[in-house]
Structures are given as C-alpha cells and as structure tokens.
Amino acid sequence: MTPTKKTTGAAAAAAAGGLRWPGRKPVQGDPAKAELYTRFTFQALAGTEAGVLGVPLLLGDRQPVSFWLFLLMLAHSVMTSVVATRALEWQCGRRERPVTLMAASAALSGGAVVTLLVLLDAGTIDAQEDGFGLLLMGIAAFGLGTFALCQRTTRQRVGTVLVASAGTAAATALLGLGWRQTWLDFVGVAAAGSLFVVSYVFSAWLVGVVRELEATREIRTRLAVAEERLRFGRDIHDVLGRNLAVMALKSELAVQLAERGRPEAVPQMAEVQRIAQESQREIREVVRGYREADLQTELAGAQGVLRAAGIACEVRGLDVGRADPDAEDGLPPEVRSALGWVVREATTNVLRHGDPARCTIRLSSGERDGTEGGTEVTLTVENDGACPTDGAEDRAGAAGAGAEDATGAGAGDAHADADADRTAAAGAGTGPGRGMRTGRGTETGQGTGLAGLRDRLALLDGTLEAGATGRKGHFRLTARIPLPEPRTDGGDRTHVEGAV
C-alpha cells in the first residue's frame, strides 16, 4: 500500500515558503531544500561580486575614483541579490513577476557599464592596471544572469545577451576607444553574460524539475490510495448490493402483507432476518480478508514505498524471498501475518514522523531470553531523521490509529468492522442457535497503531518495543514472537534462521 504523508508534507512546506536552515523545521522534502540551496547560491554569488570585484579597488594604489567604484559595485551586488531572490520566488509561483526590479537592475547595470567606459575614455582608470576588463565583464555577467531569471523564454534571454553585448560595443565605439577595445568588450560581455545566464537559469530549472517530480510523486501516491479505496468499495458493493436489494423487496412485500393482515408477512420478515445475518457474516469475511498482512508482501511493499518517498530502505537478516510460506522450515502463517502488520505500521510511522533518509529492517531468529527457553523471531525497524521530541513513542502510537488509512490498507475498514460489530451486538439475541458474537473479543485483535500491534503480538505471546536509540535522531521498533516448539516425531524440522 502506498502512503501519502511524506510527499504531502514536502509539497506543503515548499508551497508555504517556510524555509530555514537544514536540520531545523520546517525545511522538509526535496523541493524546499533545493530552493533553499539555490537561493543561498545566488546570494553567495552576489557576495562574490562585491568581494572579488569591489574590495580590490580599495587595496593597493588607490585612485581618487576607486572608493566610488567600490560603492557602485556594492550597490550592484545588492541589486543582483534581491533580483535573484525575487525571480526565484516568481519561478516557484509565490510572487508576481518582478518587473520593476528588472527595470531597476537593467538601468543600474547599464549605467555601471557606461560609467566604466567614460572613465576609461577620460583616462581616469587604466585598461591594463585597474582591471577594467574584469570589472566590465563582472558587472555585465552578474546583471545579465539575474535579469535572465525574470524572463520567460530562451529566445528572450539570448536576445538580451546579444543586445547587451552590442550595446556595450556601440558605446565603446562611440567614445572612440578603438576597434580593438570595441571587439574585446563585445566578446567579453557576450562570453561572460552567456556563462552566467546559463548558470542562473539552469539552477532555477533544476528547482522547477524537483518541484514537478515531487508533485508527480504526490499524485501517484494519491492515485494508489484512491485505487485501493475503490477496490475495497467494489468488494463491499459486490457483497452487499444484491442482498440489500433482496431485503428491500422482501421487507416491502412484508409491509404490504401485514397491512392486509395476511400471515405470509412473518416468513418474509424471517427471510429478511436471515439475509441480514448472512450479509453480516460476509462483510466480516471481506473486512478480515482485506486486513490480512503477509510478511513477504509487506516487506516488498515497504521497500517500494520508502524508496518512492526518497528514503533508502534495506532489508537484512532472513531469506525474505522464500516463495512457500508453509514450508516445513518456514514461519507459521500467524507469525508471518503478525510480522507483516508490524512492517506495515512501522513503514507508516517512518513516513509520518520526522524526515528520514535511511531505514533498515532486520529479521533474525535465536534463543529466547530468560528461563522460558525455545526460539523466537525478531523484527527490527530502525530509521534516522526522527523528531527529537519527548513522548514520540506515545504520539506515534496515537497517530498510528489513523496510519492504515495513509497506506491505503485501512481505508474504511475500521468503520466497516465497527459497524459489523454493532450489527452483531444488535442481533445477538435475535434467536437461538444463531451463534453470533458481540463486541470485539480476543478473536481478531484488530487494533491500530502501536497499541494495536501490541495486542496482535500478545495473542502470540510476542512483545513490541519502540523508542529512540542512543544515536541522535534514530528511532527503533522491535517485535519479538516466540516460535512454536518443533514436533518430536521427526516429521518437522526446527525453525532456523533464513526461513521466512
């Protein structure tokens, strides 16, 4: 069954824009992290512009205009940082397109380039000694990179680079700086601008791809849950549809006969009662069969679900690929079913609590602790990324009451089972010899969450332990079930490690 918690939480965190440093909530899921890292990369690049291009102007032999050039580079750096941040938020669909900032950035970048050319023409700065070419290409590159983030199409971005390069070359030629300098300015602005445009746009594109993948994953999990619910609905309809129709017809006939005072109404109502009891039995069988869990199936499902959610899952220990669950050296069916439920609930809790990156499932068998003797099978599920809060186990048990709905395994079955029990209670005294049970009793042990798992394991004299380990952020769930004593007539072999 496929859960939905992790993908929904990640999409909600990304849509809300609640971004903080890694390891501190609410940064959850790949889209939010990708956006956070990309945003900080843009801000770091803006700081590089001020540090690499601006600070050297204040060192060494300072010209009178060096301080003003430094302020110009600093202002341009701040502008590119703001534009990149707003443009990324626009790309993620959380802001309007920053048109005003686009115009301000273009005006500042163009003004800075013209200022450098005028200072070069006036002889205030030297093309060789003052790093004119580096300053010119840096301003053009950072300005074009952030400006391209605000554009919608590749054609617009290519056109912007060409216009900027041609404009710089035209200004150089108009100032009479020579054809060589004109050509150098054109090539430098075009090359540096193209490089930064590709880098900025590619980074923003990667964020969009991660967001689309997360959205696709969420849709896939929702469809899986919906399909499972539809299957359960079809089963319920197939079981109850015909019986309810017959009951409606016979009860209507009985009403008409009773109104006429005819004795045939009694057999009709007796038939309605019989069909109702038969329907109750059938719905119990459907719900019970729907809620059965097989260890091999659940292990394969856990691996697929966790990997689909971006969590590395590894199964260690016993031979989980054994095809025959009733083999002589295999585990008893009731043990396999109980362990399958443990795997299902543990997988759900891994997805619902924290932000794990790795999960390990271990199966083993060995001698029982204490004086009882005999052997037992142990299932351990351990994951990282658990929420570092007190009482996590209790909350996990409480939250587990609805966990089966997240995996698609318990969609509607709790309500159906409860309704069936209430019907059984209502019909307990309908007549002698009906053999109908009331309440839940110890027959099913169909609880949910960690408390329900303990009830299931208790029927097999098993135990369940859940809690944080000694490692930070690690949570471990351990289930132990004693194995039946082997027969002494030589017909059966003992249960050995490697048998599932």
Coordinates of C-alpha atoms in Angstrom, one line a residue:
M1 CA 0.0 0.0 0.0
T2 CA 1.2 3.5 -0.7
P3 CA 1.3 6.2 1.9
T4 CA 0.9 9.9 1.3
K5 CA 2.3 11.7 4.3
K6 CA 5.8 12.4 3.2
T7 CA 5.1 13.8 -0.2
T8 CA 2.2 15.9 1.1
G9 CA 4.3 17.4 3.8
A10 CA 7.1 18.3 1.4
A11 CA 4.7 19.9 -1.1
A12 CA 3.1 21.9 1.7
A13 CA 6.4 23.1 3.1
A14 CA 7.5 24.2 -0.4
A15 CA 4.2 25.9 -1.2
A16 CA 4.2 27.8 2.1
G17 CA 7.7 29.0 1.6
G18 CA 8.7 28.4 5.2
L19 CA 12.4 27.8 4.6
R20 CA 15.0 27.7 7.3
W21 CA 18.5 26.2 7.7
P22 CA 18.9 22.5 7.0
G23 CA 18.1 20.3 10.1
R24 CA 15.6 22.8 11.5
K25 CA 11.9 22.6 10.8
P26 CA 10.0 23.3 8.6
V27 CA 12.6 22.5 5.8
Q28 CA 11.1 19.2 4.7
G29 CA 11.4 17.3 1.4
D30 CA 13.5 17.8 -1.7
P31 CA 11.7 20.9 -3.3
A32 CA 12.1 23.1 -0.2
K33 CA 15.8 22.1 0.2
A34 CA 16.6 22.6 -3.4
E35 CA 15.0 26.0 -3.4
L36 CA 16.9 26.9 -0.2
Y37 CA 20.3 25.9 -1.5
T38 CA 19.7 27.6 -4.9
R39 CA 18.7 30.8 -3.1
F40 CA 21.8 30.8 -1.0
T41 CA 23.9 30.1 -4.0
F42 CA 22.6 33.2 -5.7
Q43 CA 23.2 35.2 -2.6
A44 CA 26.8 33.8 -2.4
L45 CA 27.4 34.8 -6.0
A46 CA 26.3 38.3 -5.3
G47 CA 28.6 38.5 -2.4
T48 CA 31.4 37.2 -4.6
E49 CA 30.8 40.1 -6.9
A50 CA 31.3 42.6 -4.1
G51 CA 34.3 40.7 -2.6
V52 CA 36.2 39.8 -5.8
L53 CA 35.5 42.8 -7.9
G54 CA 34.8 45.6 -5.4
V55 CA 37.2 45.0 -2.5
P56 CA 40.4 45.0 -4.6
L57 CA 39.5 48.6 -5.6
L58 CA 40.3 49.7 -2.0
L59 CA 43.6 47.9 -1.9
G60 CA 47.0 48.8 -3.4
D61 CA 47.4 52.1 -5.2
R62 CA 44.0 53.7 -4.9
Q63 CA 42.8 56.1 -7.4
P64 CA 40.5 59.0 -6.4
V65 CA 37.6 57.3 -8.0
S66 CA 38.3 53.9 -6.5
F67 CA 36.0 54.4 -3.5
W68 CA 33.1 55.5 -5.7
L69 CA 33.6 52.5 -7.9
F70 CA 33.6 50.3 -4.9
L71 CA 30.2 51.7 -3.8
L72 CA 28.9 51.2 -7.3
M73 CA 30.0 47.5 -7.2
L74 CA 28.4 47.1 -3.8
A75 CA 25.1 48.6 -4.9
H76 CA 25.1 46.4 -8.0
S77 CA 25.8 43.3 -5.8
V78 CA 22.9 44.1 -3.5
M79 CA 20.6 44.7 -6.5
T80 CA 21.5 41.3 -8.1
S81 CA 20.9 39.5 -4.9
V82 CA 17.5 41.0 -4.4
V83 CA 16.5 40.4 -8.1
A84 CA 17.7 36.8 -8.0
T85 CA 15.7 36.1 -4.8
R86 CA 12.5 37.6 -6.1
A87 CA 13.0 36.0 -9.5
L88 CA 13.4 32.5 -7.9
E89 CA 10.2 33.1 -5.9
W90 CA 8.4 34.1 -9.1
Q91 CA 9.7 30.9 -10.8
C92 CA 8.2 28.9 -7.9
G93 CA 4.9 30.6 -8.3
R94 CA 4.8 32.5 -5.0
R95 CA 5.3 36.1 -6.3
E96 CA 4.4 38.2 -9.2
R97 CA 7.0 38.8 -11.9
P98 CA 9.4 41.5 -10.5
V99 CA 9.1 43.9 -13.5
T100 CA 10.1 47.0 -11.5
L101 CA 13.2 45.3 -10.2
M102 CA 14.0 44.1 -13.7
A103 CA 14.0 47.7 -14.9
A104 CA 16.0 48.9 -12.0
S105 CA 18.6 46.2 -12.4
A106 CA 18.9 46.8 -16.1
A107 CA 19.3 50.6 -15.5
L108 CA 21.9 50.1 -12.8
S109 CA 23.9 47.5 -14.9
G110 CA 23.8 49.7 -18.0
G111 CA 24.8 52.8 -16.0
A112 CA 27.7 51.0 -14.4
V113 CA 29.0 49.8 -17.8
V114 CA 28.7 53.3 -19.3
T115 CA 30.4 54.8 -16.3
L116 CA 33.4 52.4 -16.7
L117 CA 33.6 53.3 -20.4
V118 CA 33.5 57.0 -19.7
L119 CA 36.2 56.7 -17.0
L120 CA 38.3 54.7 -19.4
D121 CA 37.9 57.3 -22.1
A122 CA 38.8 60.1 -19.7
G123 CA 41.9 58.3 -18.6
T124 CA 40.8 58.1 -15.0
I125 CA 41.3 54.4 -15.0
D126 CA 43.8 52.3 -17.0
A127 CA 42.6 49.3 -19.0
Q128 CA 45.6 47.2 -18.0
E129 CA 46.4 48.2 -14.4
D130 CA 42.9 48.8 -12.9
G131 CA 41.3 45.6 -14.1
F132 CA 38.9 47.4 -16.4
G133 CA 38.0 44.3 -18.4
L134 CA 37.3 42.2 -15.2
L135 CA 35.1 45.0 -13.8
L136 CA 33.2 45.3 -17.1
M137 CA 32.6 41.6 -17.6
G138 CA 31.7 41.1 -14.0
I139 CA 29.0 43.8 -14.0
A140 CA 27.6 42.6 -17.3
A141 CA 27.7 38.9 -16.3
F142 CA 26.0 39.2 -12.9
G143 CA 23.5 41.7 -14.3
L144 CA 22.6 39.5 -17.2
G145 CA 22.4 36.4 -15.1
T146 CA 19.8 37.8 -12.7
F147 CA 17.9 39.6 -15.4
A148 CA 17.6 36.3 -17.3
L149 CA 15.9 34.7 -14.3
C150 CA 13.0 37.1 -14.8
Q151 CA 12.4 36.2 -18.5
R152 CA 10.1 33.5 -19.7
T153 CA 11.7 32.1 -22.9
T154 CA 15.1 31.2 -24.1
R155 CA 14.7 33.5 -27.1
Q156 CA 14.3 36.4 -24.8
R157 CA 17.4 35.5 -22.9
V158 CA 19.5 35.1 -26.0
G159 CA 18.2 38.4 -27.3
T160 CA 19.1 40.1 -24.0
V161 CA 22.7 38.9 -24.1
L162 CA 23.1 39.9 -27.8
V163 CA 21.6 43.4 -27.1
A164 CA 23.8 43.9 -24.1
S165 CA 26.9 42.9 -26.0
A166 CA 26.1 45.0 -29.0
G167 CA 25.2 48.0 -26.8
T168 CA 28.5 47.8 -24.9
A169 CA 30.4 47.6 -28.2
A170 CA 28.4 50.5 -29.6
A171 CA 29.1 52.7 -26.6
T172 CA 32.8 51.8 -26.8
A173 CA 32.9 52.7 -30.5
L174 CA 31.1 56.0 -29.9
L175 CA 33.6 57.0 -27.2
G176 CA 36.4 56.5 -29.8
L177 CA 38.2 53.8 -27.8
G178 CA 39.3 52.0 -30.9
W179 CA 38.1 48.9 -32.8
R180 CA 40.3 46.6 -30.7
Q181 CA 38.7 47.7 -27.5
T182 CA 35.3 47.5 -29.1
W183 CA 35.8 44.0 -30.2
L184 CA 37.2 42.9 -26.8
D185 CA 34.2 44.5 -25.0
F186 CA 31.7 42.7 -27.3
V187 CA 33.3 39.3 -26.9
G188 CA 33.9 39.7 -23.2
V189 CA 30.3 40.7 -22.4
A190 CA 28.9 38.1 -24.7
A191 CA 31.0 35.3 -23.2
A192 CA 30.7 36.2 -19.5
G193 CA 27.0 37.0 -19.9
S194 CA 26.2 33.7 -21.7
L195 CA 28.0 31.7 -19.0
F196 CA 26.2 33.4 -16.1
V197 CA 22.8 33.3 -17.9
V198 CA 23.2 29.5 -18.4
S199 CA 24.3 29.0 -14.8
Y200 CA 21.5 31.0 -13.2
V201 CA 18.7 29.7 -15.5
F202 CA 19.9 26.1 -15.1
S203 CA 19.8 26.4 -11.3
A204 CA 16.3 27.7 -11.4
W205 CA 15.3 25.0 -13.9
L206 CA 16.6 22.3 -11.5
V207 CA 14.4 23.7 -8.7
G208 CA 11.4 23.5 -11.0
V209 CA 12.2 19.9 -12.0
V210 CA 12.5 18.9 -8.4
R211 CA 9.1 20.5 -7.6
E212 CA 7.5 18.8 -10.6
L213 CA 8.9 15.4 -9.5
E214 CA 7.6 15.9 -6.0
A215 CA 4.2 16.9 -7.4
T216 CA 4.2 13.8 -9.6
R217 CA 5.1 11.6 -6.7
E218 CA 2.3 13.0 -4.6
I219 CA -0.2 12.5 -7.5
R220 CA 1.0 8.9 -7.8
T221 CA 0.6 8.1 -4.2
R222 CA -2.9 9.7 -4.1
L223 CA -3.9 7.6 -7.1
A224 CA -2.7 4.5 -5.4
V225 CA -4.7 5.2 -2.3
A226 CA -7.7 6.1 -4.3
E227 CA -7.4 2.9 -6.3
E228 CA -7.2 0.8 -3.1
R229 CA -10.2 2.5 -1.7
L230 CA -12.1 1.9 -4.9
R231 CA -11.2 -1.8 -4.7
F232 CA -12.5 -2.0 -1.2
G233 CA -15.7 -0.2 -2.2
R234 CA -16.2 -2.7 -5.1
D235 CA -15.8 -5.6 -2.7
I236 CA -18.3 -4.1 -0.3
H237 CA -20.7 -3.4 -3.2
D238 CA -20.4 -6.9 -4.6
V239 CA -21.1 -8.5 -1.2
L240 CA -23.9 -6.2 0.0
G241 CA -25.5 -5.0 -3.3
R242 CA -27.6 -8.0 -4.1
N243 CA -28.5 -8.8 -0.5
L244 CA -29.7 -5.3 0.3
A245 CA -31.8 -5.3 -2.9
V246 CA -33.5 -8.6 -1.9
M247 CA -34.0 -7.3 1.7
A248 CA -35.7 -4.2 0.4
L249 CA -38.0 -6.1 -1.8
K250 CA -39.0 -8.7 0.8
S251 CA -39.5 -6.1 3.5
E252 CA -41.7 -4.0 1.2
L253 CA -43.7 -7.2 0.5
A254 CA -43.9 -8.0 4.2
V255 CA -45.3 -4.5 4.9
Q256 CA -48.0 -4.9 2.2
L257 CA -48.9 -8.3 3.6
A258 CA -49.0 -7.1 7.1
E259 CA -51.3 -4.2 6.2
R260 CA -53.7 -6.7 4.7
G261 CA -53.5 -8.9 7.8
R262 CA -52.1 -11.9 6.0
P263 CA -49.9 -14.4 7.9
E264 CA -47.4 -14.7 5.0
A265 CA -45.7 -11.5 6.3
V266 CA -44.0 -13.4 9.0
P267 CA -42.0 -15.8 6.7
Q268 CA -41.0 -12.8 4.6
M269 CA -39.5 -11.0 7.6
A270 CA -37.8 -14.2 8.7
E271 CA -36.2 -14.3 5.3
V272 CA -35.1 -10.7 5.6
Q273 CA -33.5 -11.5 9.0
R274 CA -31.7 -14.5 7.5
I275 CA -30.3 -12.4 4.6
A276 CA -29.2 -9.7 7.1
Q277 CA -27.3 -12.2 9.2
E278 CA -25.7 -13.7 6.1
S279 CA -24.7 -10.2 4.9
Q280 CA -23.1 -9.6 8.3
R281 CA -21.1 -12.8 8.0
E282 CA -20.0 -11.9 4.5
I283 CA -18.9 -8.4 5.4
R284 CA -16.9 -9.7 8.3
E285 CA -15.1 -12.0 5.9
V286 CA -14.4 -9.2 3.5
V287 CA -13.0 -6.9 6.2
R288 CA -10.9 -9.7 7.7
G289 CA -9.5 -10.7 4.4
Y290 CA -8.8 -7.1 3.4
R291 CA -6.9 -6.6 6.6
E292 CA -4.7 -9.7 6.4
A293 CA -1.0 -8.9 6.0
D294 CA 1.7 -11.2 4.6
L295 CA 5.3 -10.7 5.6
Q296 CA 6.9 -11.1 2.2
T297 CA 4.3 -8.8 0.6
E298 CA 4.7 -6.2 3.2
L299 CA 8.5 -6.2 3.1
A300 CA 8.4 -5.7 -0.7
G301 CA 5.8 -3.0 -0.3
A302 CA 7.8 -1.2 2.4
Q303 CA 10.9 -1.1 0.2
G304 CA 9.0 0.2 -2.8
V305 CA 7.1 2.8 -0.8
L306 CA 10.1 4.1 1.1
R307 CA 12.2 4.3 -2.0
A308 CA 9.5 6.1 -3.8
A309 CA 9.5 8.6 -1.0
G310 CA 13.2 9.1 -1.3
I311 CA 14.2 7.0 1.7
A312 CA 16.9 4.4 1.3
C313 CA 15.5 1.1 2.6
E314 CA 17.5 -2.1 3.2
V315 CA 16.2 -5.5 4.4
R316 CA 18.7 -7.6 6.3
G317 CA 18.7 -11.0 8.0
L318 CA 16.4 -13.8 6.9
D319 CA 15.6 -15.0 3.5
V320 CA 12.7 -12.7 2.7
G321 CA 12.4 -14.2 -0.8
R322 CA 11.1 -17.6 0.2
A323 CA 8.1 -18.3 -2.0
D324 CA 6.4 -21.0 0.1
P325 CA 5.2 -19.6 3.4
D326 CA 4.1 -23.1 4.5
A327 CA 7.4 -24.8 4.0
E328 CA 8.4 -27.1 6.9
D329 CA 11.3 -24.8 7.9
G330 CA 9.2 -21.6 7.3
L331 CA 7.5 -19.4 9.9
P332 CA 3.9 -20.3 10.9
P333 CA 1.3 -18.3 8.9
E334 CA 0.0 -16.5 12.0
V335 CA 3.6 -15.3 12.8
R336 CA 4.1 -14.1 9.3
S337 CA 0.8 -12.2 9.4
A338 CA 1.7 -10.5 12.7
L339 CA 5.2 -9.5 11.5
G340 CA 3.6 -8.3 8.2
W341 CA 1.4 -5.9 10.3
V342 CA 4.5 -4.7 12.2
V343 CA 6.3 -3.9 8.9
R344 CA 3.2 -2.1 7.6
E345 CA 2.7 0.0 10.7
A346 CA 6.4 0.7 11.1
T347 CA 6.7 1.9 7.5
T348 CA 3.7 4.2 8.0
N349 CA 5.3 5.7 11.1
V350 CA 8.6 6.2 9.3
L351 CA 6.8 8.2 6.7
R352 CA 4.6 10.2 9.1
H353 CA 7.1 11.2 11.8
G354 CA 10.3 13.1 11.1
D355 CA 12.3 13.4 7.8
P356 CA 14.2 10.2 7.5
A357 CA 16.8 9.5 4.9
R358 CA 17.5 5.8 5.7
C359 CA 15.6 2.9 7.1
T360 CA 16.8 -0.6 7.9
I361 CA 14.7 -3.7 8.5
R362 CA 16.3 -6.7 10.2
L363 CA 14.9 -10.2 10.6
S364 CA 16.6 -12.8 12.8
S365 CA 15.8 -15.8 15.0
G366 CA 17.6 -17.1 18.0
E367 CA 17.2 -18.4 21.6
R368 CA 14.7 -16.6 23.8
D369 CA 15.9 -14.6 26.7
G370 CA 15.1 -15.7 30.2
T371 CA 14.1 -19.1 31.5
E372 CA 11.4 -20.0 29.1
G373 CA 13.8 -21.4 26.5
G374 CA 12.9 -22.1 22.9
T375 CA 13.5 -19.8 19.9
E376 CA 12.0 -16.6 18.8
V377 CA 11.9 -14.5 15.7
T378 CA 12.9 -10.8 16.0
L379 CA 11.9 -8.0 13.6
T380 CA 13.7 -4.6 14.0
V381 CA 12.9 -1.5 12.1
E382 CA 15.3 1.4 12.6
N383 CA 15.3 4.8 10.9
D384 CA 17.1 8.2 11.2
G385 CA 15.5 11.6 11.0
A386 CA 13.1 11.0 13.9
C387 CA 11.7 14.1 15.5
P388 CA 13.8 14.9 18.6
T389 CA 10.9 15.4 21.0
D390 CA 9.9 13.7 24.1
G391 CA 7.0 11.3 24.1
A392 CA 7.5 10.4 20.4
E393 CA 6.5 6.8 21.1
D394 CA 3.2 7.7 22.7
R395 CA 2.4 10.2 19.9
A396 CA 3.4 7.6 17.3
G397 CA 1.0 5.1 18.9
A398 CA -1.8 7.6 19.0
A399 CA -1.1 8.8 15.5
G400 CA -0.9 5.2 14.3
A401 CA -4.7 4.9 14.9
G402 CA -5.1 6.5 11.5
A403 CA -2.0 5.2 9.9
E404 CA -3.5 2.4 8.0
D405 CA -5.5 5.0 6.1
A406 CA -2.3 6.7 5.0
T407 CA -1.0 3.4 3.5
G408 CA -4.3 2.6 1.8
A409 CA -4.5 -0.6 3.9
G410 CA -7.1 0.5 6.3
A411 CA -9.3 2.8 4.1
G412 CA -12.7 2.4 5.6
D413 CA -12.0 -1.0 7.2
A414 CA -12.1 0.3 10.8
H415 CA -15.6 1.8 10.2
A416 CA -16.8 -1.3 8.4
D417 CA -15.5 -3.6 11.2
A418 CA -17.1 -1.4 13.9
D419 CA -20.4 -1.3 12.0
A420 CA -20.3 -5.1 11.7
D421 CA -19.7 -5.4 15.4
R422 CA -22.6 -3.1 16.3
T423 CA -24.8 -5.2 14.0
A424 CA -23.6 -8.3 15.7
A425 CA -24.4 -6.8 19.1
A426 CA -27.8 -5.8 17.9
G427 CA -28.5 -9.3 16.5
A428 CA -27.0 -11.2 19.4
G429 CA -30.4 -12.1 20.8
T430 CA -32.4 -12.4 17.6
G431 CA -32.9 -16.1 18.1
P432 CA -31.5 -19.3 19.5
G433 CA -28.7 -21.1 17.7
R434 CA -27.6 -18.1 15.7
G435 CA -24.0 -18.3 17.0
M436 CA -23.5 -14.6 16.6
R437 CA -20.7 -12.8 18.6
T438 CA -20.9 -9.5 20.3
G439 CA -18.1 -7.0 20.7
R440 CA -14.5 -7.4 19.5
G441 CA -13.3 -10.0 21.9
T442 CA -9.9 -11.7 21.6
E443 CA -10.7 -13.3 18.3
T444 CA -9.5 -10.6 16.0
G445 CA -7.2 -8.3 17.9
Q446 CA -7.8 -5.8 15.1
G447 CA -6.5 -2.6 16.8
T448 CA -4.4 0.1 15.1
G449 CA -1.2 1.9 15.8
L450 CA 1.4 0.7 18.2
A451 CA -1.2 -0.2 20.8
G452 CA -2.9 -2.4 18.2
L453 CA 0.3 -4.0 17.3
R454 CA 1.0 -4.9 20.9
D455 CA -2.5 -6.5 21.1
R456 CA -1.8 -8.6 17.9
L457 CA 1.6 -9.8 19.2
A458 CA 0.2 -10.5 22.7
L459 CA -2.1 -13.1 21.1
L460 CA 1.1 -14.9 20.0
D461 CA 2.9 -14.2 23.3
G462 CA 5.0 -11.6 21.5
T463 CA 6.3 -8.3 22.6
L464 CA 6.8 -4.9 21.0
E465 CA 9.3 -2.2 22.0
A466 CA 9.6 1.2 20.4
G467 CA 11.7 4.2 21.3
A468 CA 14.7 6.4 20.5
T469 CA 18.1 4.7 20.3
G470 CA 21.4 6.1 21.6
R471 CA 22.1 7.7 18.3
K472 CA 20.8 11.2 17.7
G473 CA 17.6 11.2 15.6
H474 CA 17.4 7.4 15.4
F475 CA 14.2 5.5 16.2
R476 CA 13.9 1.7 16.6
L477 CA 10.9 -0.6 16.7
T478 CA 11.5 -4.2 17.8
A479 CA 9.0 -7.0 17.7
R480 CA 9.7 -10.5 19.2
I481 CA 7.5 -13.5 18.7
P482 CA 8.3 -16.9 20.2
L483 CA 8.2 -19.8 17.7
P484 CA 6.2 -23.0 18.4
E485 CA 8.2 -25.9 19.8
P486 CA 9.2 -28.3 17.0
R487 CA 7.4 -31.6 16.8
T488 CA 9.4 -34.6 18.3
D489 CA 8.1 -37.2 15.9
G490 CA 10.7 -36.3 13.3
G491 CA 8.1 -35.1 10.9
D492 CA 9.0 -31.5 11.1
R493 CA 12.3 -29.6 11.4
T494 CA 13.0 -26.8 13.7
H495 CA 12.7 -23.2 12.5
V496 CA 16.1 -21.9 11.6
E497 CA 17.5 -18.5 10.6
G498 CA 16.9 -17.8 7.0
A499 CA 13.3 -19.0 7.0
V500 CA 10.6 -16.6 6.2

